[in-house]
Amino acid sequence: MKLFHREHKIENHEEKEMFFSFCVEQIYPHKQGELFVLGTVDGKIQEQESMYLIGPYGFEERIEVNQWIEVDPQNNFYALLVDQKLSGIIDEGYIFTNKNNHLANSREDVFNPYLHFLLEKVNHQHYEYLDILFEQLATRSYFLSVFDYQDLSIYQIGDKKYYPIYTSTLEMEKDQKCQNKKNSVYSFDDYSRMFLNQEKIDGIIINPYHKERSVVLNKDVIQYINQVKNKNMKTYVQAKNYLKDKKRRHKYEINHES
């Protein structure tokens, strides 16, 4: 099935990211047993008949796409038609993406499509996504950086000094200090342990050269994220079990109906 006859560049033409995401904003019942899923696209659309659906608490599932619909391409609005039996799975605040993993073919390939979505929402003052952002940072996010104790790459704001980390190679290449240097990949937990006790560092900044995917985290916030992770680990496990049970029930209902 041809979903698009041509490729669309949604924004920032010089950025050629390897992944794109479709951010779910509204869901409606549609004719012929389908769901009409309305959302915005970030990145360069590729022809995909199936994509990964990613949500909070580690939710991830491969979803078949019946059709793409151009709603308002100038404002990045598109729609997907999917099977109506997915109504109990897809939710607002989830994303469809063509890359499901944070670490791809090697330790240098890092993809964070869901984190990008959350960062942009928070930067647009949708603070209801803050808790999900903190959970994503604490449990499922990996970042690139140039890590060298003898020559730390420092980003300064006023009299405060922050260690920059990057959600993709593309973001890292914008920093001249990182060019022609070997990068490393660590989890957010790794970075927080490295810098919480360093007096000359005031915190961490994510993607300092991207307006909508950047965030400054001082040590108090980093400590809070660690506390949230430890405090909510039981809730996190329960949430994952609930999602598994929900998918299991959904599968049983489909088989039972057929």
C-alpha positions as MATLAB code, in Angstrom:
seq = 'MKLFHREHKIENHEEKEMFFSFCVEQIYPHKQGELFVLGTVDGKIQEQESMYLIGPYGFEERIEVNQWIEVDPQNNFYALLVDQKLSGIIDEGYIFTNKNNHLANSREDVFNPYLHFLLEKVNHQHYEYLDILFEQLATRSYFLSVFDYQDLSIYQIGDKKYYPIYTSTLEMEKDQKCQNKKNSVYSFDDYSRMFLNQEKIDGIIINPYHKERSVVLNKDVIQYINQVKNKNMKTYVQAKNYLKDKKRRHKYEINHES';
ca = [
       0.000    0.000    0.000;
       1.339    3.453   -0.883;
       0.728    5.695    2.104;
       2.341    8.766    0.546;
       3.391    9.367   -3.050;
       6.141   11.723   -1.973;
       8.251   12.444    1.084;
       7.340   15.360    3.317;
       9.766   17.439    5.313;
       7.772   18.806    8.193;
      10.134   21.343    9.732;
      13.781   22.363    9.884;
      14.856   21.095    6.462;
      18.536   20.849    7.342;
      17.848   18.213    9.978;
      17.714   14.722    8.488;
      16.868   12.540   11.443;
      16.608    8.813   10.966;
      13.311    8.611   12.804;
      10.028   10.464   12.849;
       7.146   10.415   15.279;
       3.400   10.894   15.115;
       2.101   12.342   18.397;
      -1.452   11.245   19.264;
      -3.728   14.148   20.211;
      -7.291   12.929   19.602;
      -8.984    9.616   18.818;
     -12.375    9.148   17.137;
     -14.430    6.126   16.015;
     -14.462    5.876   12.229;
     -16.496    4.013    9.636;
     -15.873    0.366    8.740;
     -14.508   -0.614   12.126;
     -11.570    1.794   12.167;
     -10.216    4.460   14.503;
      -9.399    7.948   13.262;
      -6.261    8.963   15.172;
      -5.417   12.662   14.840;
      -1.966   13.984   15.664;
       1.094   15.981   14.678;
       4.184   14.700   12.899;
       7.720   15.524   13.976;
      10.514   14.704   11.537;
      10.568   13.417    7.982;
       7.670   11.113    7.093;
       8.541    7.762    5.597;
       6.154    5.296    4.002;
       5.249    2.917    6.823;
       2.499    0.320    6.935;
       3.278   -0.517   10.554;
       4.932    1.464   13.337;
       5.774    1.217   17.005;
       3.309    2.686   19.473;
       5.172    3.998   22.540;
       3.672    5.300   25.764;
       4.562    5.827   29.424;
       5.844    3.135   31.804;
       7.577    1.237   29.030;
       4.479    0.551   26.935;
       5.441   -0.474   23.416;
       3.617   -2.402   20.698;
       3.832   -2.869   16.946;
       0.703   -1.455   15.260;
      -0.538   -1.925   11.680;
      -1.524    1.323    9.922;
      -4.379    1.055    7.398;
      -4.034    4.522    5.906;
      -2.391    7.926    6.360;
      -4.500   11.052    5.798;
      -3.246   14.595    5.231;
      -5.364   16.858    7.442;
      -3.393   20.113    7.522;
       0.172   19.443    6.301;
       1.257   23.084    6.702;
       0.644   22.788   10.458;
       1.942   19.190   10.622;
      -1.519   17.708   11.256;
      -2.135   14.207    9.952;
      -4.370   11.286   10.809;
      -3.962    7.530   10.901;
      -6.661    4.950   10.293;
      -6.131    1.854   12.441;
      -8.220   -1.100   13.560;
     -11.014   -0.116   15.976;
     -10.035   -3.030   18.246;
      -7.041   -0.898   19.283;
      -9.298    1.635   21.046;
      -8.310    0.260   24.450;
      -4.614    0.478   23.669;
      -3.978    3.812   21.929;
      -4.247    6.863   24.167;
      -3.560   10.599   23.979;
       0.054   11.390   24.795;
       1.348    8.248   23.056;
       3.429    8.377   19.886;
       3.811    6.265   16.763;
       7.412    6.026   15.581;
       9.473    4.043   13.103;
      12.281    3.450   15.632;
      11.428    1.547   18.768;
      14.717    1.295   20.596;
      16.935    3.784   22.391;
      20.117    1.900   21.538;
      20.127    0.688   17.948;
      22.897   -1.087   16.030;
      25.750    0.088   18.218;
      26.513    2.013   21.379;
      26.787    5.156   19.267;
      23.247    4.970   17.855;
      20.757    6.546   20.244;
      17.080    7.172   19.487;
      14.750    8.981   21.906;
      11.526    9.724   19.992;
       9.236    9.552   23.027;
      11.604   11.684   25.096;
      11.646   14.285   22.305;
       7.851   14.388   22.400;
       7.849   14.897   26.187;
      10.544   17.588   26.090;
       8.631   19.549   23.476;
       5.385   19.285   25.462;
       7.059   20.585   28.629;
       8.769   23.391   26.694;
       5.308   24.413   25.469;
       4.204   24.585   29.135;
       2.199   21.355   29.145;
       3.387   20.592   32.648;
       1.009   17.656   33.036;
       3.728   15.701   31.189;
       6.411   16.465   33.801;
       5.914   13.294   35.838;
       6.069   11.145   32.693;
       9.188   13.050   31.583;
      10.877   12.377   34.929;
       9.906    8.702   34.743;
      11.276    8.446   31.207;
      14.547   10.119   32.225;
      15.018    7.940   35.273;
      14.250    4.568   33.739;
      14.515    4.500   29.936;
      16.653    7.283   28.471;
      20.166    7.047   27.080;
      22.299   10.004   26.041;
      25.432   10.774   24.089;
      28.247   12.888   25.503;
      31.985   13.516   25.415;
      33.048   12.336   28.825;
      36.562   13.226   29.906;
      37.349   14.172   33.507;
      40.423   16.113   32.343;
      38.553   18.154   29.759;
      34.855   18.385   30.559;
      32.652   20.049   27.978;
      30.842   22.730   30.019;
      27.804   24.799   29.046;
      27.519   28.012   31.077;
      24.355   29.999   31.853;
      25.171   33.105   33.877;
      27.379   31.954   36.717;
      26.039   28.370   36.587;
      27.849   25.516   34.854;
      26.080   22.533   33.327;
      27.272   19.347   31.713;
      25.641   18.926   28.266;
      24.185   15.586   27.149;
      22.487   14.851   23.835;
      19.516   12.753   22.725;
      20.982   11.994   19.294;
      24.132   12.268   17.200;
      22.474   15.114   15.297;
      22.086   17.165   18.477;
      25.639   16.418   19.554;
      27.105   17.548   16.234;
      25.713   21.051   16.816;
      28.213   21.528   19.658;
      31.621   22.524   18.290;
      33.289   21.310   21.497;
      32.151   17.765   20.682;
      33.361   17.666   17.092;
      36.158   15.205   16.282;
      35.893   13.699   19.758;
      34.919   10.203   20.733;
      31.481   10.024   22.315;
      30.097    7.768   25.001;
      26.599    6.508   25.792;
      25.236    6.424   29.335;
      21.836    6.331   30.982;
      20.488    9.348   32.838;
      21.141    7.448   36.073;
      24.803    7.180   35.117;
      25.092   10.921   34.515;
      23.317   11.822   37.737;
      25.727    9.680   39.757;
      28.697   11.255   37.957;
      27.779   14.862   38.596;
      25.637   15.108   41.729;
      28.736   15.238   43.921;
      30.881   17.439   41.686;
      31.105   20.912   43.171;
      32.149   22.646   39.938;
      29.053   21.375   38.083;
      25.608   22.835   38.886;
      23.598   20.294   36.929;
      22.885   18.831   33.505;
      21.507   20.416   30.341;
      19.880   18.261   27.652;
      20.290   19.363   24.009;
      21.562   22.907   24.681;
      21.367   23.806   20.976;
      17.748   22.795   20.357;
      15.057   25.292   21.327;
      12.220   22.831   21.945;
      14.109   19.706   23.020;
      16.288   21.320   25.649;
      15.891   21.364   29.409;
      18.118   22.452   32.295;
      18.178   20.179   35.337;
      19.857   21.507   38.445;
      21.040   19.175   41.189;
      17.845   19.542   43.228;
      15.762   18.401   40.246;
      18.163   15.540   39.492;
      17.936   14.408   43.106;
      14.150   14.640   42.928;
      14.087   12.497   39.776;
      16.153    9.863   41.590;
      13.754    9.960   44.551;
      10.741    9.654   42.259;
      12.301    6.614   40.635;
      13.055    4.903   43.951;
       9.703    5.812   45.482;
       7.662    4.795   42.463;
       9.527    1.646   41.485;
       6.739   -0.497   42.950;
       4.139    1.577   41.097;
       6.204    1.258   37.931;
       6.242   -2.547   38.198;
       2.496   -2.590   38.890;
       1.888   -0.358   35.861;
       3.880   -2.662   33.590;
       1.960   -5.681   34.903;
      -1.321   -3.851   34.314;
      -0.350   -3.092   30.713;
       0.581   -6.729   30.137;
      -2.752   -7.857   31.613;
      -4.609   -5.307   29.497;
      -2.931   -6.565   26.322;
      -3.596  -10.175   27.365;
      -7.298   -9.437   27.975;
      -7.527   -7.595   24.660;
      -5.995  -10.549   22.820;
      -8.406  -12.944   24.549;
     -11.400  -10.795   23.588;
     -10.338  -10.762   19.929;
      -9.875  -14.540   19.885;
     -13.116  -15.074   21.781;
     -15.095  -12.894   19.357;
     -13.637  -14.634   16.342;
];
